[in-house]
Each structure stands twice: as C-alpha cells, then as structure tokens.
Coordinates of C-alpha atoms in Angstrom, one line a residue:
X15 CA 0.1 0.0 0.0
X16 CA 1.3 3.3 -0.9
X17 CA 1.6 5.8 2.0
X18 CA 1.2 9.4 1.0
X19 CA 1.5 11.3 4.4
X20 CA 5.2 11.9 3.7
X21 CA 7.4 11.7 0.8
X22 CA 7.6 7.9 0.3
X23 CA 6.3 4.7 1.9
X24 CA 8.9 3.2 4.3
X25 CA 9.8 -0.1 3.0
X26 CA 12.2 -2.9 4.8
X27 CA 14.9 -3.5 2.4
X28 CA 15.9 -7.2 1.9
X29 CA 19.3 -8.4 2.3
X30 CA 19.6 -9.4 -1.3
X31 CA 18.7 -6.1 -2.8
X32 CA 20.9 -4.2 0.0
X33 CA 23.7 -6.4 -1.1
X34 CA 23.3 -5.8 -4.7
X35 CA 23.0 -2.1 -4.3
X36 CA 26.1 -1.9 -2.2
X37 CA 28.1 -3.6 -4.8
X38 CA 26.9 -1.9 -8.2
X39 CA 25.6 1.6 -7.3
X40 CA 27.7 3.2 -4.5
X41 CA 31.2 3.5 -4.0
X42 CA 33.0 2.8 -0.7
X43 CA 35.4 5.7 0.5
X44 CA 39.0 4.6 0.5
X45 CA 39.1 5.5 4.4
X46 CA 36.7 2.5 5.0
X47 CA 39.5 0.3 3.4
X48 CA 42.5 1.9 5.5
X49 CA 40.4 1.2 8.7
X50 CA 41.0 -2.6 8.0
X51 CA 44.0 -2.8 6.1
X52 CA 46.1 -0.2 7.7
X53 CA 45.7 -0.6 11.5
X54 CA 48.9 -2.8 11.9
X55 CA 51.0 -0.9 9.3
X56 CA 53.4 1.3 10.9
X57 CA 53.8 3.6 7.9
X58 CA 50.3 4.9 8.1
X59 CA 49.6 7.5 10.4
X60 CA 47.2 6.5 13.2
X61 CA 44.8 9.3 12.5
X62 CA 43.8 7.6 9.3
X63 CA 42.1 4.7 11.1
X64 CA 41.4 5.6 14.6
X65 CA 38.1 6.9 16.0
X66 CA 38.8 10.6 15.8
X67 CA 39.5 10.7 12.0
X68 CA 40.5 14.3 11.1
X69 CA 38.6 15.2 7.9
X70 CA 41.5 17.7 7.3
X71 CA 43.9 15.0 6.5
X72 CA 43.8 12.9 3.4
X73 CA 43.1 9.3 3.8
X74 CA 43.5 8.1 0.1
X75 CA 46.5 7.4 -2.0
X76 CA 45.5 10.5 -4.2
X77 CA 46.3 13.7 -2.8
X78 CA 43.4 15.9 -3.1
X79 CA 45.6 19.2 -4.0
X80 CA 46.7 17.3 -7.4
X81 CA 43.1 16.7 -8.6
X82 CA 41.4 19.2 -11.1
X83 CA 38.8 21.3 -9.5
X84 CA 35.6 21.2 -11.7
X85 CA 32.0 22.4 -11.3
X86 CA 28.8 21.1 -12.7
X87 CA 28.7 23.6 -15.6
X88 CA 32.1 22.0 -17.0
X89 CA 30.8 18.6 -16.8
X90 CA 27.7 19.2 -18.7
X91 CA 29.5 17.9 -22.0
X92 CA 30.8 14.7 -20.1
X93 CA 29.3 11.7 -21.2
X94 CA 30.4 9.6 -18.0
X95 CA 31.0 10.5 -14.5
X96 CA 34.2 12.0 -14.0
X97 CA 37.3 10.6 -12.3
X98 CA 40.4 12.1 -11.0
X99 CA 38.6 15.5 -10.2
X100 CA 37.3 17.3 -7.1
X101 CA 34.2 19.7 -6.7
X102 CA 32.1 21.4 -4.3
X103 CA 29.3 19.3 -2.7
X104 CA 26.7 21.3 -4.5
X105 CA 28.4 20.7 -7.9
X106 CA 28.6 17.1 -7.1
X107 CA 24.9 17.0 -6.4
X108 CA 24.0 19.1 -9.4
X109 CA 25.9 16.9 -11.8
X110 CA 24.3 13.7 -10.2
X111 CA 21.0 15.0 -10.7
X112 CA 21.1 17.2 -13.8
X113 CA 23.9 16.2 -16.1
X114 CA 22.3 15.8 -19.5
X115 CA 24.1 12.8 -20.5
X116 CA 23.8 10.5 -17.1
X117 CA 22.1 12.7 -14.7
X118 CA 19.0 11.4 -12.7
X119 CA 16.4 13.6 -14.0
X120 CA 17.3 13.4 -17.8
X121 CA 18.0 9.6 -17.7
X122 CA 16.2 7.9 -14.7
X123 CA 13.4 10.0 -13.3
X124 CA 9.8 9.3 -14.5
X125 CA 6.9 11.6 -13.0
X126 CA 3.7 9.6 -12.0
X127 CA 1.1 10.7 -14.5
X128 CA -2.6 9.6 -14.5
X129 CA -3.0 10.7 -18.1
X130 CA -6.6 11.4 -18.8
X131 CA -7.8 9.0 -16.1
X132 CA -8.1 11.5 -13.1
X133 CA -9.3 9.9 -9.7
X134 CA -13.0 10.2 -9.1
X135 CA -12.8 11.1 -5.5
X136 CA -16.6 10.9 -4.9
X137 CA -16.5 7.3 -5.8
X138 CA -14.0 6.3 -3.2
X139 CA -15.3 5.1 0.3
X140 CA -12.2 6.3 2.3
X141 CA -8.5 7.0 2.4
X142 CA -7.8 3.4 2.3
X143 CA -9.6 2.8 -0.9
X144 CA -8.0 6.1 -2.3
X145 CA -4.3 4.6 -1.5
X146 CA -5.3 1.4 -3.2
X147 CA -6.5 3.1 -6.3
X148 CA -3.1 5.1 -6.5
X149 CA -1.5 1.8 -5.8
X150 CA -3.1 0.1 -8.8
X151 CA -2.2 3.1 -11.1
X152 CA 1.6 2.8 -9.9
X153 CA 1.4 -0.9 -10.8
X154 CA 0.1 0.0 -14.1
X155 CA 3.7 1.3 -15.1
X156 CA 4.8 -2.6 -14.8
X157 CA 7.3 -4.3 -12.7
X158 CA 11.2 -3.8 -13.0
X159 CA 12.6 -6.3 -15.2
X160 CA 16.3 -6.0 -14.7
X161 CA 18.7 -6.2 -12.1
X162 CA 19.9 -2.7 -11.9
X163 CA 17.8 0.4 -10.5
X164 CA 14.2 0.3 -11.6
X165 CA 12.2 3.1 -13.1
X166 CA 12.5 6.0 -10.8
X167 CA 8.8 6.7 -10.3
X168 CA 7.5 9.7 -8.0
X169 CA 4.5 11.3 -7.5
X170 CA 3.6 15.1 -6.9
X171 CA 0.2 16.5 -5.5
X172 CA -0.2 18.2 -9.1
X173 CA -0.6 14.8 -10.7
X174 CA -2.6 13.0 -7.6
X175 CA -5.2 15.6 -7.3
X176 CA -5.5 17.0 -10.9
X177 CA -7.3 19.1 -11.8
X178 CA -8.4 20.4 -8.6
X179 CA -4.8 21.1 -7.2
X180 CA -3.9 23.1 -10.3
X181 CA -7.2 25.0 -10.1
X182 CA -6.3 25.9 -6.4
X183 CA -3.0 27.4 -7.5
X184 CA -4.8 29.1 -10.5
X185 CA -7.5 30.7 -8.1
X186 CA -4.7 32.0 -5.7
X187 CA -2.8 33.6 -8.6
X188 CA -6.1 35.2 -10.4
X189 CA -7.5 36.5 -7.2
X190 CA -4.0 38.5 -6.6
X191 CA -4.1 39.6 -10.3
X192 CA -7.6 40.8 -10.5
X193 CA -7.0 42.6 -7.1
X194 CA -3.8 44.5 -8.1
X195 CA -3.3 44.8 -12.0
X196 CA -6.3 43.7 -14.1
X197 CA -7.1 45.4 -16.6
X198 CA -3.9 47.5 -16.8
X199 CA -1.2 44.7 -17.0
X200 CA -1.1 41.2 -18.6
X201 CA -1.2 38.3 -16.4
X202 CA 2.5 37.0 -16.7
X203 CA 3.3 33.6 -15.1
X204 CA 6.7 32.0 -15.0
X205 CA 6.9 28.4 -13.7
X206 CA 10.3 26.5 -13.2
X207 CA 10.7 22.9 -13.4
X208 CA 7.2 22.2 -14.9
X209 CA 7.3 18.5 -15.0
X210 CA 4.9 16.8 -17.4
X211 CA 3.2 20.4 -17.9
X212 CA 0.1 19.2 -15.9
X213 CA 0.1 22.1 -13.5
X214 CA 0.4 24.6 -16.5
X215 CA -2.4 22.8 -18.2
X216 CA -4.8 22.8 -15.3
X217 CA -4.1 26.4 -14.5
X218 CA -4.7 27.5 -18.1
X219 CA -7.7 25.4 -18.6
X220 CA -9.2 26.9 -15.4
X221 CA -8.5 30.4 -16.9
X222 CA -9.9 29.8 -20.0
X223 CA -13.2 28.1 -18.8
X224 CA -13.7 30.5 -15.6
X225 CA -11.9 33.8 -16.4
X226 CA -11.8 34.3 -20.3
X227 CA -11.1 37.9 -20.0
X228 CA -8.0 37.2 -17.8
X229 CA -7.1 34.2 -20.1
X230 CA -6.9 36.7 -23.1
X231 CA -4.3 38.6 -21.3
X232 CA -2.2 35.7 -19.9
X233 CA 1.2 34.8 -20.9
X234 CA 2.7 31.6 -19.4
X235 CA 6.4 30.9 -19.5
X236 CA 8.0 27.7 -18.6
X237 CA 11.7 27.6 -17.7
X238 CA 13.0 23.9 -17.8
X239 CA 16.2 22.4 -17.7
X240 CA 15.6 18.9 -19.0
X241 CA 15.4 18.7 -22.8
X242 CA 13.1 15.7 -22.8
X243 CA 10.6 17.4 -20.4
X244 CA 10.7 20.4 -22.8
X245 CA 9.5 18.4 -25.7
X246 CA 6.6 16.9 -23.7
X247 CA 5.6 20.3 -22.4
X248 CA 5.4 21.7 -25.8
X249 CA 3.4 18.7 -27.2
X250 CA 0.8 18.8 -24.3
X251 CA 0.5 22.7 -24.1
X252 CA 1.2 24.3 -27.5
X253 CA -1.9 23.4 -29.4
X254 CA -4.3 23.9 -26.4
X255 CA -2.9 27.0 -25.2
X256 CA -0.9 29.1 -27.9
X257 CA 0.0 31.5 -24.9
X258 CA 2.6 29.1 -23.6
X259 CA 6.4 29.7 -24.1
X260 CA 8.7 26.8 -22.9
X261 CA 12.4 28.0 -22.7
X262 CA 14.9 25.2 -22.3
X263 CA 17.3 26.8 -19.9
X264 CA 18.5 26.5 -16.3
X265 CA 17.0 29.1 -14.0
X266 CA 20.5 29.8 -12.5
X267 CA 21.6 30.8 -16.1
X268 CA 18.6 33.2 -16.7
X269 CA 19.8 36.6 -17.9
X270 CA 16.6 38.2 -19.3
X271 CA 14.9 40.9 -17.1
X272 CA 11.3 41.0 -16.8
X273 CA 10.1 44.7 -16.0
X274 CA 6.4 44.0 -15.8
X275 CA 4.5 42.6 -12.8
X276 CA 4.5 38.8 -12.7
X277 CA 4.0 35.7 -10.8
X278 CA 6.8 33.0 -10.4
X279 CA 5.8 29.6 -9.5
X280 CA 8.2 27.0 -7.9
X281 CA 6.2 23.8 -7.1
X282 CA 7.9 20.7 -5.8
X283 CA 11.2 22.0 -7.2
X284 CA 13.5 23.5 -4.6
X285 CA 14.0 20.1 -2.6
X286 CA 16.3 19.0 -5.4
X287 CA 18.2 22.3 -5.4
X288 CA 21.9 21.5 -4.5
X289 CA 23.2 22.2 -1.2
X290 CA 26.8 22.8 0.1
X291 CA 28.4 20.9 3.0
X292 CA 29.9 23.1 5.7
X293 CA 31.4 22.2 9.1
X294 CA 33.2 24.3 11.8
X295 CA 36.6 24.1 13.5
X296 CA 35.9 23.5 17.0
X297 CA 38.7 25.5 18.0
X298 CA 38.4 28.7 16.0
X299 CA 34.8 28.4 14.9
X300 CA 36.0 29.1 11.4
X301 CA 33.8 27.5 8.6
X302 CA 35.1 24.7 6.4
X303 CA 33.7 23.9 3.1
X304 CA 33.1 20.1 1.8
X305 CA 34.9 19.0 -1.2
X306 CA 33.9 15.8 -2.9
X307 CA 37.1 14.1 -4.5
X308 CA 36.8 11.3 -6.9
X309 CA 40.1 9.4 -7.3
X310 CA 41.2 7.9 -10.9
X311 CA 39.7 4.4 -9.5
X312 CA 36.2 6.2 -9.0
X313 CA 36.1 6.1 -5.3
X314 CA 34.6 9.2 -3.4
X315 CA 35.7 10.9 -0.3
X316 CA 34.8 14.2 1.3
X317 CA 37.7 16.5 2.6
X318 CA 37.3 20.1 4.1
X319 CA 38.9 23.2 3.3
X320 CA 38.6 26.6 4.8
X321 CA 35.3 28.3 3.3
X322 CA 36.3 30.5 0.3
X323 CA 33.4 29.8 -2.2
X324 CA 31.5 33.2 -2.7
X325 CA 28.0 31.5 -2.7
X326 CA 28.8 29.6 0.7
X327 CA 30.2 32.9 2.4
X328 CA 27.2 34.9 1.1
X329 CA 24.6 32.4 2.7
X330 CA 26.9 32.4 5.8
X331 CA 26.8 36.3 5.9
X332 CA 23.0 36.3 5.2
X333 CA 22.5 34.0 8.2
X334 CA 24.6 36.0 10.5
X335 CA 22.7 39.3 9.5
X336 CA 19.3 37.4 10.0
X337 CA 20.5 36.1 13.2
X338 CA 19.8 32.5 12.4
X339 CA 21.7 30.1 14.8
X340 CA 24.5 27.9 13.6
X341 CA 24.2 24.4 14.3
X342 CA 26.7 24.8 17.5
X343 CA 25.6 25.3 20.9
X344 CA 25.8 29.1 21.7
X345 CA 27.5 28.7 24.9
X346 CA 30.2 26.6 23.2
X347 CA 30.5 29.4 20.4
X348 CA 31.1 32.1 22.9
X349 CA 33.3 30.3 25.5
X350 CA 37.0 29.7 24.4
X351 CA 37.8 27.8 27.7
X352 CA 34.9 25.4 27.1
X353 CA 36.0 24.6 23.7
X354 CA 39.6 24.1 24.8
X355 CA 38.4 21.8 27.6
X356 CA 36.0 19.8 25.1
X357 CA 38.8 19.4 22.6
X358 CA 41.2 17.9 25.3
X359 CA 38.8 15.1 25.8
X360 CA 39.6 11.7 24.4
X361 CA 38.1 11.0 20.8
X362 CA 36.7 14.6 20.8
X363 CA 36.0 15.7 17.1
X364 CA 37.9 18.6 15.8
X365 CA 34.9 19.7 13.4
X366 CA 31.2 20.4 14.0
X367 CA 28.5 17.9 12.6
X368 CA 27.8 18.3 9.0
X369 CA 25.4 20.9 8.0
X370 CA 23.7 21.1 4.6
X371 CA 23.2 24.8 3.5
X372 CA 20.8 25.9 0.8
X373 CA 23.4 27.9 -1.5
X374 CA 21.4 27.1 -4.8
X375 CA 18.4 28.7 -3.0
X376 CA 20.4 31.8 -2.5
X377 CA 21.0 31.8 -6.2
X378 CA 17.3 31.8 -7.0
X379 CA 16.5 34.4 -4.8
X380 CA 19.3 36.6 -6.3
X381 CA 17.9 35.9 -9.8
X382 CA 14.5 36.8 -8.8
X383 CA 15.7 40.0 -7.2
X384 CA 18.0 41.0 -10.5
X385 CA 15.7 39.8 -13.2
X386 CA 12.2 39.7 -11.9
X387 CA 12.1 42.8 -9.7
X388 CA 8.2 42.9 -9.6
X389 CA 7.5 39.4 -9.1
X390 CA 5.3 37.6 -6.7
X391 CA 6.4 34.2 -5.7
X392 CA 4.5 31.4 -5.0
X393 CA 6.5 28.3 -3.7
X394 CA 5.6 24.9 -2.2
X395 CA 7.7 21.9 -1.1
X396 CA 8.7 19.5 1.7
X397 CA 9.3 21.1 5.2
X398 CA 10.4 17.8 6.7
X399 CA 11.5 14.4 5.4
X400 CA 11.9 10.8 6.7
X401 CA 14.8 8.8 6.5
X402 CA 17.4 11.5 5.8
X403 CA 21.1 10.9 6.1
X404 CA 23.1 12.2 9.0
X405 CA 23.8 15.7 9.4
X406 CA 21.8 18.9 9.9
X407 CA 19.3 19.4 7.2
X408 CA 20.4 16.4 5.5
X409 CA 18.7 15.0 2.3
X410 CA 17.0 11.9 1.5
X411 CA 19.2 9.8 -0.9
X412 CA 17.3 7.0 -2.5
X413 CA 16.6 4.8 -5.6
X414 CA 14.3 2.1 -6.8
X415 CA 15.2 -1.5 -6.8
X416 CA 12.8 -4.2 -7.9
X417 CA 9.9 -2.0 -7.2
X418 CA 10.9 -1.2 -3.7
X419 CA 12.2 2.3 -2.7
X420 CA 15.6 2.1 -1.2
X421 CA 17.0 4.8 1.2
X422 CA 20.7 5.1 1.5
X423 CA 22.9 6.5 4.3
X424 CA 25.3 8.5 2.4
X425 CA 25.6 11.2 -0.3
X426 CA 28.6 9.4 -2.0
X427 CA 26.5 7.3 -4.3
X428 CA 27.0 6.8 -8.2
X429 CA 25.9 9.8 -10.1
X430 CA 22.5 9.5 -12.0
X431 CA 21.2 6.6 -10.3
X432 CA 19.9 8.1 -7.1
X433 CA 17.3 10.9 -6.2
X434 CA 18.8 13.4 -3.8
X435 CA 16.2 15.7 -2.0
X436 CA 16.3 18.1 0.9
X437 CA 13.8 19.4 3.3
X438 CA 13.3 23.3 3.5
X439 CA 12.8 25.4 6.8
X440 CA 10.1 27.7 5.4
X441 CA 10.5 30.1 8.2
X442 CA 13.9 30.8 7.7
X443 CA 13.6 30.7 3.9
X444 CA 10.9 33.5 4.3
X445 CA 13.3 35.6 6.4
X446 CA 16.0 35.2 3.5
X447 CA 13.7 36.1 0.7
X448 CA 12.4 39.2 2.4
X449 CA 15.8 40.4 3.3
X450 CA 17.3 39.8 -0.1
X451 CA 14.2 41.5 -1.9
X452 CA 13.8 44.5 0.6
X453 CA 17.5 45.5 1.3
X454 CA 18.5 45.6 -2.3
X455 CA 18.1 49.1 -4.3
X456 CA 19.1 48.9 -7.7
X457 CA 20.1 52.0 -9.5
X458 CA 17.8 53.8 -11.6
X459 CA 16.8 51.2 -14.5
X460 CA 15.4 52.3 -17.8
X461 CA 13.7 49.1 -18.3
X462 CA 11.9 49.3 -15.1
X463 CA 8.5 50.4 -15.8
X464 CA 5.7 51.2 -13.2
X465 CA 1.9 50.1 -13.6
X466 CA -0.4 52.6 -15.5
X467 CA -1.6 53.8 -12.2
X468 CA 1.3 55.3 -11.3
X469 CA 1.7 59.2 -11.9
X470 CA 4.9 60.8 -13.3
X471 CA 6.2 62.0 -10.1
X472 CA 8.6 60.0 -8.1
X473 CA 7.7 60.7 -4.4
X474 CA 10.3 58.2 -3.2
X475 CA 12.9 61.0 -3.8
X476 CA 11.3 62.5 -0.5
X477 CA 12.0 59.2 1.4
X478 CA 10.2 56.2 1.9
X479 CA 8.4 57.4 5.2
X480 CA 7.0 60.7 3.4
X481 CA 3.5 59.5 3.5
X482 CA 3.4 57.6 6.9
X483 CA 5.3 58.0 10.2
X484 CA 6.1 54.1 9.9
X485 CA 6.3 51.4 7.6
X486 CA 3.7 48.4 8.3
X487 CA 5.8 45.3 9.4
X488 CA 3.9 43.2 6.8
X489 CA 4.8 45.4 3.9
X490 CA 8.0 45.7 2.0
X491 CA 9.9 49.1 1.3
X492 CA 7.9 50.6 -1.8
X493 CA 9.7 50.8 -5.2
X494 CA 10.2 54.2 -6.6
X495 CA 7.7 55.0 -9.1
X496 CA 5.3 52.1 -8.6
X497 CA 2.1 53.3 -6.9
X498 CA -1.1 51.6 -5.8
X499 CA -4.7 52.3 -6.9
X500 CA -4.7 55.1 -4.2
X501 CA -1.7 56.7 -5.9
X502 CA 0.8 56.2 -2.8
X503 CA 3.9 54.3 -2.9
X504 CA 2.7 51.4 -0.9
X505 CA 5.1 48.4 -0.5
X506 CA 4.1 44.8 -1.6
X507 CA 2.8 42.8 1.2
X508 CA 5.2 40.4 2.7
X509 CA 5.2 36.6 2.0
X510 CA 3.7 34.3 4.6
X511 CA 4.1 30.6 5.3
X512 CA 1.2 28.2 5.1
X513 CA 0.6 24.5 5.7
X514 CA -0.6 22.5 2.7
X515 CA -3.9 22.3 4.5
X516 CA -4.3 26.0 5.2
X517 CA -3.4 26.9 1.6
X518 CA -5.8 24.2 0.2
X519 CA -8.7 25.4 2.5
X520 CA -8.3 28.7 1.5
X521 CA -8.2 28.3 -2.4
X522 CA -9.3 24.7 -3.3
X523 CA -12.9 23.7 -4.1
X524 CA -12.6 20.9 -1.7
X525 CA -15.9 19.4 -2.5
X526 CA -14.3 17.9 -5.7
X527 CA -11.9 15.8 -3.5
X528 CA -13.9 14.7 -0.6
X529 CA -14.6 10.8 -0.2
X530 CA -17.7 9.3 0.7
X531 CA -16.9 8.9 4.4
X532 CA -16.1 12.8 4.6
X533 CA -12.2 12.4 4.3
X534 CA -10.3 14.8 2.1
X535 CA -6.9 13.5 0.8
X536 CA -5.9 16.9 -0.4
X537 CA -6.1 18.3 3.2
X538 CA -5.1 15.0 5.1
X539 CA -2.0 14.0 3.1
X540 CA 1.2 15.8 2.6
X541 CA 1.2 17.0 5.9
X542 CA 5.2 17.6 5.7
X543 CA 4.4 20.1 2.8
X544 CA 4.3 24.0 3.1
X545 CA 3.6 27.1 1.0
X546 CA 5.4 30.5 0.7
X547 CA 3.1 33.0 -0.8

C-alpha cells in the first residue's frame, strides 16, 4: 500500500537487494578500506584509522591538491561520470541530478501521471481505498525487469489531485491579479521545473473556462532544464494554449529581465536544489567547506578546506545578518575555555557535525531580485522528510530497486542513479527571501516601468516615510515610481508561510476531492509540505 503522508512509503529492504546496491551502485570511500588494512601498518598515520579521524587529513593515496577542480557547468558535456577530479558538494549533487548525459532527471526519473483518467474522489469510500486506487495506477507502470535500478517513479500533488490542485493554484494567482493589476497589466506567469506540464495545463484550462477575459491577457512561460521534458511540455500545451512559451534553460543561467509585474511558480522544485556541506573548526569556529574528491579509480571521499566559495560565504553572511543560529551550541561558541576543555577530551572531534546549507536557493533569490524585480513568488515543497542521511538538514538519498524504494545512508553514491532531495525550513527561507528582496536598491533602471496607475512624479525621492510615520511590518519598502490604486507608494505585502492544508482550505474547491466518508486526502495528506506566498 502506498503511504502518501510523507515523501514515500517506508519499506524494509531485503538483504539481497541491499547487497546488490552496495556492490553496483555506490562506492565505498577509501577511508573505509584503510580502517581494516592499515591498523597494523606502521607507515600509516594513526589518524587515518582511529576513531578521531581528521577530515582535514587526506586518507586516500591520491592527494586532493593534485586533482582538477571542476563544477557542474564544466561537466555538462561529459558523457560519463568523471574521475580524478574534485568539486564542491553542490556541484557533485547538481552533476548527479541534472547532467544531460547521465543525470538522474534526464535519464532515470519518471513523473507519475494518471493521463486522462483522473481519480474520481466521490466514488471512493475512504482514504484506504484512495491509496489502493493510487497503488493500482502505480502498478500499471509495470514491474522492473532488470537487476539494476528500476524506473525512478515519483508522484506530486499536482498529478494525484488533478485538476483540482492546479485549479487551487490558479485561483490563488488570479485573485491576486484581479485585485492589483487587471485590466492594466497582462497576466504574466513564470514556472520553473514544470514536469509533465500538468500544472500549467490545469491552470490555463481553469482560466480559459472561468476567467476568459483574464485568459486573453495571460502569458505563461515555463523555464525547464530537461530537454526531454521541454519536448513533452510543448506537445501537451502548445496546441491547446498558444499563449505558452517553453524555454530550455536552467533558472541559474537566466539573464533576461522581466520589468512587468509577474507571478513566479516553484512547485515541488527546490527540494532538488543543490546544497553545500559546511562544518566548523571547534577550536576557532571558522567554517570549512566540503569538497568531494573522486580518485582515478572512481572512489569518493569528502575533504574540508577553509570556506572560500563566494556563494557559501554569501549564505553564511546572510544567516549572520538574520541572526539565524548556527548548528553549534551558543555557549560553546562564546566560551573559548569550554571549547579547549572539550577538545582535550579523548576522541573529541575537531569539527562540528555536518550541515547542509541551501546555497542554490540563494542563487534563485538573487535571480528573482535582479531579473524579476516586480514578481510575486508562490513556492511549495517539503518542510520535513523521513529517512534523511546524517547531518543538519541532511537530504534523503534513495533509488528504486525491484519496485522497492531504497533509502541510502550516504551522499556519496553513483551519479545519476539516485534521487537526492532536501527539506526546507520555510520560516528561515521567508526571512532570507524578504531580506534579499527588501534590502536591495538597484540604480535607476530604464527598463523598469511602473503600472499605468502610477503618476509621473517619483515621491520616493522624498523618502520612504513621506506618506507615513512608520512602515507597516507586513509590507516591503515601496519601489520608486510604483504606486497603488490610491496613488501612494505602498510596498508589496510580505510573504507568509502556510501549511498544505491551510493553503488548500483557502483556495481549493474541497467538495471535488472529498471521499464518501467525509475524508479529504488533499487536506489530510502531504502533512510535511508547506507554501510560501
């Protein structure tokens, strides 16, 4: 039975499957070999095999300084996973997930799709029968027929609850558009990672049927990194909705500015955004960045070097400004004496526990700030996950083997065969987003234009507080030349965090997804999902 309360059903992995996966699809770090073979070798330093292994000391035969430093962009033309190289953890994750020749999404992933046979919720007795119905649709994809990883099949609420989930998203967007921009501005939507194109199709169908005047002014843009999904989205959407434009590009390579008001959708996307790995020197509290090394034999290891990557440093600085806590005890951070005492204890580690930081999320926020200055963001994803690997904010690393979902305990797995996805702290994301949007003042931009409601004057030259003695806490600083319907420079409303249930209760037609016994899976499932809007 499929359990939809969290990301995936929890299964017990049989020993045969576990043995095969360990042999074929993951690599053991060379340090594990040293532990067994070097204990009695006088030529090998004890620190390579004792309990207090120093991650600052290289344990493999290949010195990491001699390896070529690469990133995910330089590996895009590679046809096979690289060897004899090193890269930041985020580049290792991006290469594993998105490399066009061997990445997980271009080559392995299949999005669950019910095609034209959407679920008839009113005919189902209860949630048990609902899960059985979904299980039957999963079974229709067939059993895995080979010994390697099977079809990497995963579901989204868009597909499970279509078209009602997409209609709820559409109602949220159109309500905001009608309130603020209609009929003076076009209804411009950008969506990243649109999958099968189902969400876009459901949104546009709803606008066409319920809001024809809005539909006539709608421009829907999809930014998609996967070439195969680009073709699928064009096939599904182009004929039915000529106002759709599909752009084959990574959002992290986006350079075009959208000066008009627009809505930006990121639904079930940011969980696969690459993270970096950071640890702190417990003596100096200085950050160290994780680097994945791949020796000529293809074995992985993580080494730590002083944090120098600009994106990592930007995130750490942003966290400091927002006063978000580090994953180290505050008393420990402030007391040099306590740290010295702790480090003098036997077997005390010299670095803090691993922490995965959302550096690619910072890249997205920067892109929104610079290239979509008048956007409104609607974002949804997992706020928590089961079966994560060790470390603060650690990801789930999993694959499918013989129709069984197999979780792994390490990030160092063969590129392209495993899904790697992270939970998101939505409250901290909201703080980061609002800070980056509100505390950036670009120079006068000739491409920036205001709504036709605006006057020719620019009262912002007189100061943000000209019309008020204080700025409301739930509003951003107003943009120069952009006024509200009252003619005053009122800032945009700040974003809020909603649970999945709260959002659906506000915008969805819940009668369409209610079961015969009164249960509503669109409210009761996906308890570990939140919205930012």
